[in-house]
Each structure stands twice: as structure tokens, then as C-alpha cells.
């Protein structure tokens, strides 16, 4: 994987990442397809139309259903879901720690119960990497523990130390698997994950340790899990300078358009979040003039598109009144059009961000974008 910085403005970076599945222009927002599908009946053809560069799938979900071994047998995740651009898989750690019936964390890994059928599963660094290798994603994520945002320092420090030891095991396992003949993607790369909750000293120390391992990219995990936005920005201010300038930085699970603008300003390249899809499914739509709740009565006779000038498949063809009618009638198309609009909005904003850094006007772009989005249309 090759990472090339094309322009900078302050700490903001505009870069290109060459992968075995194509080039990613950063800063980028990855579109979250939990079970190898974006919730809301969105197809991979749709993703091509709305400017998706990277699709993100969840390792834990695919492991418990339909199973990574079956997906490998069918040629890997790219072939399975018919998507030939980059895919990032998470490690499963976040779901294991937050969703599954957690049993016990040990040095070897975690034993937990599947949320589908309750069966007992063990996952450690090796298992997580084996699953991601079976899926054959472009970028695999290290198996880590994501401590709660407000965890005590006495808990966070040993947890982060274990996460470092797990990272060493992840890297060894990925190297081993990439050398095997029947591996789906022998050029799969690994991103390490910085943890340390809201303690800058632990974050910085951990960043230095994992940077020494010379991985292809670095993520900042364990943010947007309950701390304030100010705390998140402070941790980014403190931590990102210790990550390599010549490697991608990924802020996991973040966030609102404002969070993304603040992250870019602090040197982040990759983002992902369920907000645009989840909000879309609930008729909450992003526009350049604030958020719209399409269920409001005032949109019943509104024959304008969700946003004038938007190039998404919903706005190109359908009115607010019609989409609202579909949502009221519980027709799946209503949800689908809302999700397409929101994802297009995010993807388009990332393009504007890239253009702004290219021309050295990101600071001004950010100021105007934040001001216009603060208008309240709801
Ligand atoms: Zn639109």
C-alpha cells in the first residue's frame, strides 16, 4: 500500500492511498455496511452512483452469520457482495465488547456469546485476523480492547498494554496468512489502533509503541464512545502529532459533519460512522442548510427535492412530499432514498474538503460549512 501526501494546510492532509483494490482519495468517509450491505436496501451499484470509495464491513457480524469460511469458499467478500473497490473490515473487537454477551477477557482473547443464537465463541488476535483474512478485505484492523470512555486510569493502562501485545500477535498472524497459497488477498494490510481513553499520557506512550511496529496505517479508537466533543478534539490535538505524517490516520466511528471537519483539521484521513445511514432510516436528512425531519407535517405538500442542486438519486427525481408519503406508508423505497441522500451528502462533503485542501482554502471552507449547517430547518 502506498500513501502519498498531495497537499497540506496546517495539519490537514490531502492524500492518495494506492491499494490492491484501487486508489483512495483522502480525506475519505467510509460507508458502513455492517453485514456486507448498507442498511436501507442500498446495493453496490448504488454505492458506485453516490461516490463511495471504501465500504466497511463488520467482522463479528459476518463471522456469526453467514460465516467467513463460507465467504472465503465463495471467493472472498469482494466477490461475494460484488464490490471491486477497497473494503475495510473492523476487528470485531468493538462488537464483541459492546454487543455480545461478554464472558471474560484473558490474555489469549475473549470468550463471549453470539447475539444471534447464544453459542459460545472465542476470539483473540489470531482468530480476528483469520476471519478478516478469510473475508479478504483490503485493510484489516487490529484486535483491540476499547475501554469505556469514562474508564478509570487504573483500568485503562493495563488494557492498553494488552492491546499492544495483541497487536504484535495480529501482525505475526497476518504475515503468516499472507504467505499462504490459498489466501484470498495476499496483500491485505493491517492498521494498528491507538487506545488510552481520555488520558493523553497513555495515548502518546501507546502511539509511540505502535508506530515502532511500522504498520501501513494507524487508527485512533475508543473515541465517540461517551466523552464530550471537546475531549475528543483535545485527544486528537495531543495524539495525532505522534502518528506518522506519511501514513493514513483513521478516526474510528466518527461522526457528525462537524466532527469530521474538526478531525480533518487535526490531520485525520479516514472516517466512518453509522449516522448518515441510521438517521436516513429515521427520516433525518442532512442538507447544507441544516437537518430536515421529513416526517414534519410541513413537508406533506412540499414538491421540492430534499436539497436543491443535490446530485443524489433521490434529489434528482423525487420530491420531499413523495418521499415523506413513502415513509408514512412504510414503503422500503422511502428509507432507501433517504439513506442514499445522506450518504451522498457525506461523500460529497469529503470531496469538497479534498478540493478545499487542494486549493489551500480548507480553513475558510470549514467556517462556511459549519455556519450554513447550523441553520435549523427542522
Ligand atoms: Zn440528495
PDB file of N, CA and C and ligand atoms in Angstrom, residues 306-307 310 312 314-315 341 344, ligand 1:
ATOM      1  N   UNK A 306     -35.171  17.041  -1.640  1.00  0.00           N
ATOM      2  CA  UNK A 306     -34.652  17.181  -0.268  1.00  0.00           C
ATOM      3  C   UNK A 306     -33.733  18.407  -0.228  1.00  0.00           C
ATOM      4  N   UNK A 307     -32.833  18.510  -1.182  1.00  0.00           N
ATOM      5  CA  UNK A 307     -31.985  19.699  -1.273  1.00  0.00           C
ATOM      6  C   UNK A 307     -31.816  20.100  -2.739  1.00  0.00           C
ATOM      7  N   UNK A 310     -28.755  19.057  -5.254  1.00  0.00           N
ATOM      8  CA  UNK A 310     -28.082  17.815  -4.833  1.00  0.00           C
ATOM      9  C   UNK A 310     -28.110  16.813  -5.987  1.00  0.00           C
ATOM     10  N   UNK A 312     -27.820  13.527  -5.801  1.00  0.00           N
ATOM     11  CA  UNK A 312     -28.088  12.137  -5.394  1.00  0.00           C
ATOM     12  C   UNK A 312     -29.303  11.580  -6.136  1.00  0.00           C
ATOM     13  N   UNK A 314     -32.033  10.389  -5.089  1.00  0.00           N
ATOM     14  CA  UNK A 314     -33.322  10.822  -4.531  1.00  0.00           C
ATOM     15  C   UNK A 314     -33.670  12.227  -5.023  1.00  0.00           C
ATOM     16  N   UNK A 315     -32.708  13.142  -4.909  1.00  0.00           N
ATOM     17  CA  UNK A 315     -32.991  14.538  -5.252  1.00  0.00           C
ATOM     18  C   UNK A 315     -33.107  14.762  -6.761  1.00  0.00           C
ATOM     19  N   UNK A 341     -29.518   9.717  -0.038  1.00  0.00           N
ATOM     20  CA  UNK A 341     -29.247  11.157   0.041  1.00  0.00           C
ATOM     21  C   UNK A 341     -28.192  11.459   1.108  1.00  0.00           C
ATOM     22  N   UNK A 344     -24.722  10.295   0.122  1.00  0.00           N
ATOM     23  CA  UNK A 344     -24.221  11.179  -0.937  1.00  0.00           C
ATOM     24  C   UNK A 344     -23.754  12.496  -0.315  1.00  0.00           C
TER      25      UNK A 344
HETATM   26 ZN1  LIG B   1     -29.984  14.429  -2.355  1.00  0.00          ZN
END
